[in-house]
């Protein structure tokens, strides 16, 4: 009787360390990732693995997407986990985005001019990125609106792109309103969002 070899478990996908050091990944590389690759964003030519979201994070994300899908005018379309190609070497994947309708549903990325609103749900592992880094990137790319959704309790901060450059010399977001009860704003379309509707 011969012993059968024990099959080795496959090694999870990881970015190539040499290419990471060279920072030469592009959007084309993201399109060619293997099926078992985790969610990644492209940051200055390097692959950045997106932390796995908690159940509450996923629930809030799904509820925001569902609300936008049900209430946004027909010329807009809500999307989940789709990338924004900020530059050939930079991409971000908002938790939810609202884009201009049309162009089919098979895209992995949209350009910033196709995106009306980017929404990020803040988790412990993404606080700094969602509060400080991504708003700067989205604003610099020209995305008109940004929502930051905090948890425990759920609280939405709604921003719009300022008409003039801020102290950084670039266009920046300015806070329109925030609420833990009822988000009521007129842009990007008339919105009356009960925070209870997006609370798990």
PDB file of C-alpha atoms in Angstrom:
ATOM      1  CA  UNK A   1       0.000   0.000   0.000  1.00  0.00           C
ATOM      2  CA  UNK A   2       1.485   3.333  -1.031  1.00  0.00           C
ATOM      3  CA  UNK A   3       0.886   6.570   0.780  1.00  0.00           C
ATOM      4  CA  UNK A   4      -0.911   9.227  -1.211  1.00  0.00           C
ATOM      5  CA  UNK A   5       0.794  12.620  -1.128  1.00  0.00           C
ATOM      6  CA  UNK A   6      -1.036  15.181   0.969  1.00  0.00           C
ATOM      7  CA  UNK A   7      -2.197  17.971  -1.307  1.00  0.00           C
ATOM      8  CA  UNK A   8      -0.754  21.314  -0.391  1.00  0.00           C
ATOM      9  CA  UNK A   9      -3.218  24.086   0.244  1.00  0.00           C
ATOM     10  CA  UNK A  10      -2.902  26.849  -2.326  1.00  0.00           C
ATOM     11  CA  UNK A  11      -0.982  29.929  -1.272  1.00  0.00           C
ATOM     12  CA  UNK A  12      -3.256  32.993  -1.142  1.00  0.00           C
ATOM     13  CA  UNK A  13      -2.551  35.650  -3.750  1.00  0.00           C
ATOM     14  CA  UNK A  14      -0.184  38.429  -2.709  1.00  0.00           C
ATOM     15  CA  UNK A  15       1.305  41.349  -4.626  1.00  0.00           C
ATOM     16  CA  UNK A  16       4.719  40.688  -6.114  1.00  0.00           C
ATOM     17  CA  UNK A  17       7.232  42.180  -3.614  1.00  0.00           C
ATOM     18  CA  UNK A  18       9.571  43.387  -6.369  1.00  0.00           C
ATOM     19  CA  UNK A  19       6.783  45.205  -8.200  1.00  0.00           C
ATOM     20  CA  UNK A  20       5.576  46.615  -4.889  1.00  0.00           C
ATOM     21  CA  UNK A  21       9.049  48.073  -4.260  1.00  0.00           C
ATOM     22  CA  UNK A  22       9.172  49.444  -7.796  1.00  0.00           C
ATOM     23  CA  UNK A  23       5.593  50.778  -7.404  1.00  0.00           C
ATOM     24  CA  UNK A  24       4.877  50.035 -11.062  1.00  0.00           C
ATOM     25  CA  UNK A  25       1.431  48.438 -10.865  1.00  0.00           C
ATOM     26  CA  UNK A  26      -1.230  50.007 -13.098  1.00  0.00           C
ATOM     27  CA  UNK A  27      -4.991  49.790 -13.568  1.00  0.00           C
ATOM     28  CA  UNK A  28      -4.371  47.142 -16.238  1.00  0.00           C
ATOM     29  CA  UNK A  29      -2.846  44.902 -13.562  1.00  0.00           C
ATOM     30  CA  UNK A  30      -5.976  45.227 -11.422  1.00  0.00           C
ATOM     31  CA  UNK A  31      -8.097  44.017 -14.327  1.00  0.00           C
ATOM     32  CA  UNK A  32      -5.929  40.902 -14.620  1.00  0.00           C
ATOM     33  CA  UNK A  33      -5.900  39.779 -10.986  1.00  0.00           C
ATOM     34  CA  UNK A  34      -6.662  36.091 -10.376  1.00  0.00           C
ATOM     35  CA  UNK A  35     -10.148  35.139  -9.114  1.00  0.00           C
ATOM     36  CA  UNK A  36      -8.840  34.373  -5.608  1.00  0.00           C
ATOM     37  CA  UNK A  37      -7.259  37.812  -5.140  1.00  0.00           C
ATOM     38  CA  UNK A  38      -8.680  39.925  -2.311  1.00  0.00           C
ATOM     39  CA  UNK A  39     -10.170  43.388  -2.856  1.00  0.00           C
ATOM     40  CA  UNK A  40      -7.318  45.773  -3.601  1.00  0.00           C
ATOM     41  CA  UNK A  41      -6.871  49.438  -4.364  1.00  0.00           C
ATOM     42  CA  UNK A  42      -3.982  50.944  -6.278  1.00  0.00           C
ATOM     43  CA  UNK A  43      -2.101  53.605  -4.312  1.00  0.00           C
ATOM     44  CA  UNK A  44       0.728  55.343  -6.133  1.00  0.00           C
ATOM     45  CA  UNK A  45       1.550  52.223  -8.120  1.00  0.00           C
ATOM     46  CA  UNK A  46       1.335  49.805  -5.169  1.00  0.00           C
ATOM     47  CA  UNK A  47      -1.349  47.234  -4.426  1.00  0.00           C
ATOM     48  CA  UNK A  48      -3.131  47.921  -1.133  1.00  0.00           C
ATOM     49  CA  UNK A  49      -5.335  45.133   0.194  1.00  0.00           C
ATOM     50  CA  UNK A  50      -8.682  46.457   1.439  1.00  0.00           C
ATOM     51  CA  UNK A  51      -9.461  45.168   4.958  1.00  0.00           C
ATOM     52  CA  UNK A  52     -12.310  42.688   5.192  1.00  0.00           C
ATOM     53  CA  UNK A  53     -15.444  44.564   6.338  1.00  0.00           C
ATOM     54  CA  UNK A  54     -17.465  43.673   9.426  1.00  0.00           C
ATOM     55  CA  UNK A  55     -21.054  42.475   9.174  1.00  0.00           C
ATOM     56  CA  UNK A  56     -22.362  45.885  10.348  1.00  0.00           C
ATOM     57  CA  UNK A  57     -20.189  47.649   7.766  1.00  0.00           C
ATOM     58  CA  UNK A  58     -21.585  45.438   5.010  1.00  0.00           C
ATOM     59  CA  UNK A  59     -25.148  45.952   6.244  1.00  0.00           C
ATOM     60  CA  UNK A  60     -24.823  49.753   6.260  1.00  0.00           C
ATOM     61  CA  UNK A  61     -23.213  49.665   2.819  1.00  0.00           C
ATOM     62  CA  UNK A  62     -26.032  47.512   1.430  1.00  0.00           C
ATOM     63  CA  UNK A  63     -28.703  49.723   3.014  1.00  0.00           C
ATOM     64  CA  UNK A  64     -27.149  52.926   1.587  1.00  0.00           C
ATOM     65  CA  UNK A  65     -26.944  51.302  -1.856  1.00  0.00           C
ATOM     66  CA  UNK A  66     -30.560  50.095  -1.592  1.00  0.00           C
ATOM     67  CA  UNK A  67     -31.776  53.555  -0.534  1.00  0.00           C
ATOM     68  CA  UNK A  68     -29.914  55.332  -3.349  1.00  0.00           C
ATOM     69  CA  UNK A  69     -31.094  52.756  -5.879  1.00  0.00           C
ATOM     70  CA  UNK A  70     -34.708  53.314  -4.806  1.00  0.00           C
ATOM     71  CA  UNK A  71     -34.615  57.133  -4.551  1.00  0.00           C
ATOM     72  CA  UNK A  72     -32.078  58.475  -7.074  1.00  0.00           C
ATOM     73  CA  UNK A  73     -33.461  59.909 -10.332  1.00  0.00           C
ATOM     74  CA  UNK A  74     -33.262  57.675 -13.402  1.00  0.00           C
ATOM     75  CA  UNK A  75     -30.218  59.488 -14.798  1.00  0.00           C
ATOM     76  CA  UNK A  76     -28.170  58.169 -11.861  1.00  0.00           C
ATOM     77  CA  UNK A  77     -27.257  54.623 -10.888  1.00  0.00           C
ATOM     78  CA  UNK A  78     -25.985  53.307  -7.547  1.00  0.00           C
ATOM     79  CA  UNK A  79     -23.123  50.792  -7.552  1.00  0.00           C
ATOM     80  CA  UNK A  80     -21.375  48.627  -4.956  1.00  0.00           C
ATOM     81  CA  UNK A  81     -17.662  47.800  -4.772  1.00  0.00           C
ATOM     82  CA  UNK A  82     -16.787  49.275  -8.165  1.00  0.00           C
ATOM     83  CA  UNK A  83     -13.514  51.132  -8.606  1.00  0.00           C
ATOM     84  CA  UNK A  84     -12.796  54.723  -9.476  1.00  0.00           C
ATOM     85  CA  UNK A  85      -9.760  55.116 -11.737  1.00  0.00           C
ATOM     86  CA  UNK A  86      -8.250  58.273 -10.286  1.00  0.00           C
ATOM     87  CA  UNK A  87      -5.005  58.058 -12.310  1.00  0.00           C
ATOM     88  CA  UNK A  88      -3.342  55.181 -14.249  1.00  0.00           C
ATOM     89  CA  UNK A  89      -1.487  54.347 -11.004  1.00  0.00           C
ATOM     90  CA  UNK A  90      -4.228  55.094  -8.471  1.00  0.00           C
ATOM     91  CA  UNK A  91      -7.648  53.590  -7.897  1.00  0.00           C
ATOM     92  CA  UNK A  92     -10.094  53.635  -5.028  1.00  0.00           C
ATOM     93  CA  UNK A  93     -13.126  51.483  -4.402  1.00  0.00           C
ATOM     94  CA  UNK A  94     -15.812  53.432  -2.546  1.00  0.00           C
ATOM     95  CA  UNK A  95     -18.208  51.327  -0.504  1.00  0.00           C
ATOM     96  CA  UNK A  96     -21.031  52.830  -2.571  1.00  0.00           C
ATOM     97  CA  UNK A  97     -20.998  55.232  -5.477  1.00  0.00           C
ATOM     98  CA  UNK A  98     -23.635  57.061  -7.444  1.00  0.00           C
ATOM     99  CA  UNK A  99     -22.744  57.425 -11.097  1.00  0.00           C
ATOM    100  CA  UNK A 100     -24.295  58.811 -14.224  1.00  0.00           C
ATOM    101  CA  UNK A 101     -26.424  56.096 -15.830  1.00  0.00           C
ATOM    102  CA  UNK A 102     -25.469  54.469 -19.108  1.00  0.00           C
ATOM    103  CA  UNK A 103     -22.468  52.632 -20.475  1.00  0.00           C
ATOM    104  CA  UNK A 104     -23.477  49.128 -19.424  1.00  0.00           C
ATOM    105  CA  UNK A 105     -22.868  47.293 -16.178  1.00  0.00           C
ATOM    106  CA  UNK A 106     -19.708  45.334 -16.949  1.00  0.00           C
ATOM    107  CA  UNK A 107     -17.119  47.909 -15.959  1.00  0.00           C
ATOM    108  CA  UNK A 108     -14.641  47.407 -13.142  1.00  0.00           C
ATOM    109  CA  UNK A 109     -13.783  51.110 -12.986  1.00  0.00           C
ATOM    110  CA  UNK A 110     -15.342  54.463 -13.663  1.00  0.00           C
ATOM    111  CA  UNK A 111     -13.470  57.687 -14.290  1.00  0.00           C
ATOM    112  CA  UNK A 112     -14.079  60.490 -11.779  1.00  0.00           C
ATOM    113  CA  UNK A 113     -16.153  62.495 -14.277  1.00  0.00           C
ATOM    114  CA  UNK A 114     -18.635  59.586 -14.395  1.00  0.00           C
ATOM    115  CA  UNK A 115     -19.090  59.586 -10.599  1.00  0.00           C
ATOM    116  CA  UNK A 116     -21.445  61.963  -8.820  1.00  0.00           C
ATOM    117  CA  UNK A 117     -21.124  60.735  -5.227  1.00  0.00           C
ATOM    118  CA  UNK A 118     -18.633  58.540  -3.368  1.00  0.00           C
ATOM    119  CA  UNK A 119     -19.707  57.002  -0.045  1.00  0.00           C
ATOM    120  CA  UNK A 120     -17.354  55.502   2.516  1.00  0.00           C
ATOM    121  CA  UNK A 121     -18.496  53.628   5.636  1.00  0.00           C
ATOM    122  CA  UNK A 122     -15.858  54.115   8.320  1.00  0.00           C
ATOM    123  CA  UNK A 123     -14.542  51.081  10.208  1.00  0.00           C
ATOM    124  CA  UNK A 124     -11.793  50.911  12.862  1.00  0.00           C
ATOM    125  CA  UNK A 125      -9.252  49.765  10.249  1.00  0.00           C
ATOM    126  CA  UNK A 126     -10.132  52.496   7.732  1.00  0.00           C
ATOM    127  CA  UNK A 127     -10.667  55.590   9.917  1.00  0.00           C
ATOM    128  CA  UNK A 128      -7.648  57.584   8.771  1.00  0.00           C
ATOM    129  CA  UNK A 129      -8.093  56.683   5.100  1.00  0.00           C
ATOM    130  CA  UNK A 130     -11.838  57.397   5.001  1.00  0.00           C
ATOM    131  CA  UNK A 131     -11.659  60.604   7.059  1.00  0.00           C
ATOM    132  CA  UNK A 132      -8.472  62.151   5.679  1.00  0.00           C
ATOM    133  CA  UNK A 133      -6.979  60.429   2.639  1.00  0.00           C
ATOM    134  CA  UNK A 134      -9.867  59.442   0.380  1.00  0.00           C
ATOM    135  CA  UNK A 135     -11.728  62.778   0.630  1.00  0.00           C
ATOM    136  CA  UNK A 136      -8.606  64.573  -0.598  1.00  0.00           C
ATOM    137  CA  UNK A 137      -8.182  62.115  -3.478  1.00  0.00           C
ATOM    138  CA  UNK A 138     -11.846  62.243  -4.496  1.00  0.00           C
ATOM    139  CA  UNK A 139     -11.921  66.047  -4.283  1.00  0.00           C
ATOM    140  CA  UNK A 140      -8.697  66.423  -6.268  1.00  0.00           C
ATOM    141  CA  UNK A 141     -10.171  64.072  -8.900  1.00  0.00           C
ATOM    142  CA  UNK A 142     -13.271  66.294  -9.109  1.00  0.00           C
ATOM    143  CA  UNK A 143     -15.977  63.997  -7.700  1.00  0.00           C
ATOM    144  CA  UNK A 144     -18.714  66.493  -6.754  1.00  0.00           C
ATOM    145  CA  UNK A 145     -20.067  64.877  -3.558  1.00  0.00           C
ATOM    146  CA  UNK A 146     -18.728  62.730  -0.730  1.00  0.00           C
ATOM    147  CA  UNK A 147     -20.532  61.063   2.182  1.00  0.00           C
ATOM    148  CA  UNK A 148     -18.726  59.716   5.210  1.00  0.00           C
ATOM    149  CA  UNK A 149     -20.820  57.300   7.256  1.00  0.00           C
ATOM    150  CA  UNK A 150     -19.658  56.752  10.819  1.00  0.00           C
ATOM    151  CA  UNK A 151     -20.834  53.785  12.897  1.00  0.00           C
ATOM    152  CA  UNK A 152     -21.915  53.368  16.552  1.00  0.00           C
ATOM    153  CA  UNK A 153     -24.180  55.297  16.200  1.00  0.00           C
ATOM    154  CA  UNK A 154     -24.710  55.669  12.453  1.00  0.00           C
ATOM    155  CA  UNK A 155     -24.050  59.290  11.522  1.00  0.00           C
ATOM    156  CA  UNK A 156     -23.781  60.668   7.982  1.00  0.00           C
ATOM    157  CA  UNK A 157     -21.573  63.614   7.009  1.00  0.00           C
ATOM    158  CA  UNK A 158     -22.433  65.009   3.565  1.00  0.00           C
ATOM    159  CA  UNK A 159     -19.848  67.098   1.686  1.00  0.00           C
ATOM    160  CA  UNK A 160     -19.762  68.931  -1.626  1.00  0.00           C
ATOM    161  CA  UNK A 161     -16.812  70.065  -3.694  1.00  0.00           C
ATOM    162  CA  UNK A 162     -16.043  73.727  -3.055  1.00  0.00           C
ATOM    163  CA  UNK A 163     -16.026  76.095  -6.032  1.00  0.00           C
ATOM    164  CA  UNK A 164     -12.581  77.480  -5.208  1.00  0.00           C
ATOM    165  CA  UNK A 165      -9.310  75.876  -4.142  1.00  0.00           C
ATOM    166  CA  UNK A 166      -8.734  75.538  -0.418  1.00  0.00           C
ATOM    167  CA  UNK A 167      -5.568  76.192   1.621  1.00  0.00           C
ATOM    168  CA  UNK A 168      -3.888  73.205  -0.066  1.00  0.00           C
ATOM    169  CA  UNK A 169      -4.214  74.881  -3.470  1.00  0.00           C
ATOM    170  CA  UNK A 170      -6.546  72.108  -4.612  1.00  0.00           C
ATOM    171  CA  UNK A 171     -10.316  71.917  -4.561  1.00  0.00           C
ATOM    172  CA  UNK A 172     -11.554  70.529  -1.266  1.00  0.00           C
ATOM    173  CA  UNK A 173     -14.819  69.294   0.192  1.00  0.00           C
ATOM    174  CA  UNK A 174     -16.946  71.498   2.407  1.00  0.00           C
ATOM    175  CA  UNK A 175     -19.486  70.080   4.845  1.00  0.00           C
ATOM    176  CA  UNK A 176     -23.087  70.656   3.743  1.00  0.00           C
ATOM    177  CA  UNK A 177     -24.770  68.971   6.704  1.00  0.00           C
ATOM    178  CA  UNK A 178     -24.556  65.974   9.001  1.00  0.00           C
ATOM    179  CA  UNK A 179     -27.067  64.000  11.002  1.00  0.00           C
ATOM    180  CA  UNK A 180     -27.631  60.919  13.107  1.00  0.00           C
ATOM    181  CA  UNK A 181     -31.404  61.215  12.614  1.00  0.00           C
ATOM    182  CA  UNK A 182     -32.471  62.726   9.283  1.00  0.00           C
ATOM    183  CA  UNK A 183     -30.205  63.744   6.407  1.00  0.00           C
ATOM    184  CA  UNK A 184     -32.056  66.440   4.481  1.00  0.00           C
ATOM    185  CA  UNK A 185     -30.224  68.056   1.547  1.00  0.00           C
ATOM    186  CA  UNK A 186     -30.969  69.258  -1.981  1.00  0.00           C
ATOM    187  CA  UNK A 187     -27.854  67.902  -3.720  1.00  0.00           C
ATOM    188  CA  UNK A 188     -26.977  65.844  -5.706  1.00  0.00           C
ATOM    189  CA  UNK A 189     -30.785  65.482  -5.783  1.00  0.00           C
ATOM    190  CA  UNK A 190     -33.449  66.265  -3.146  1.00  0.00           C
ATOM    191  CA  UNK A 191     -32.729  63.829  -0.315  1.00  0.00           C
ATOM    192  CA  UNK A 192     -34.654  63.100   2.874  1.00  0.00           C
ATOM    193  CA  UNK A 193     -32.867  60.102   4.322  1.00  0.00           C
ATOM    194  CA  UNK A 194     -33.907  58.736   7.697  1.00  0.00           C
ATOM    195  CA  UNK A 195     -30.732  57.408   9.325  1.00  0.00           C
ATOM    196  CA  UNK A 196     -32.856  54.578  10.766  1.00  0.00           C
ATOM    197  CA  UNK A 197     -33.233  53.340   7.170  1.00  0.00           C
ATOM    198  CA  UNK A 198     -29.479  52.692   6.909  1.00  0.00           C
ATOM    199  CA  UNK A 199     -28.955  51.407  10.445  1.00  0.00           C
ATOM    200  CA  UNK A 200     -28.617  47.604  10.797  1.00  0.00           C
TER     201      UNK A 200
END
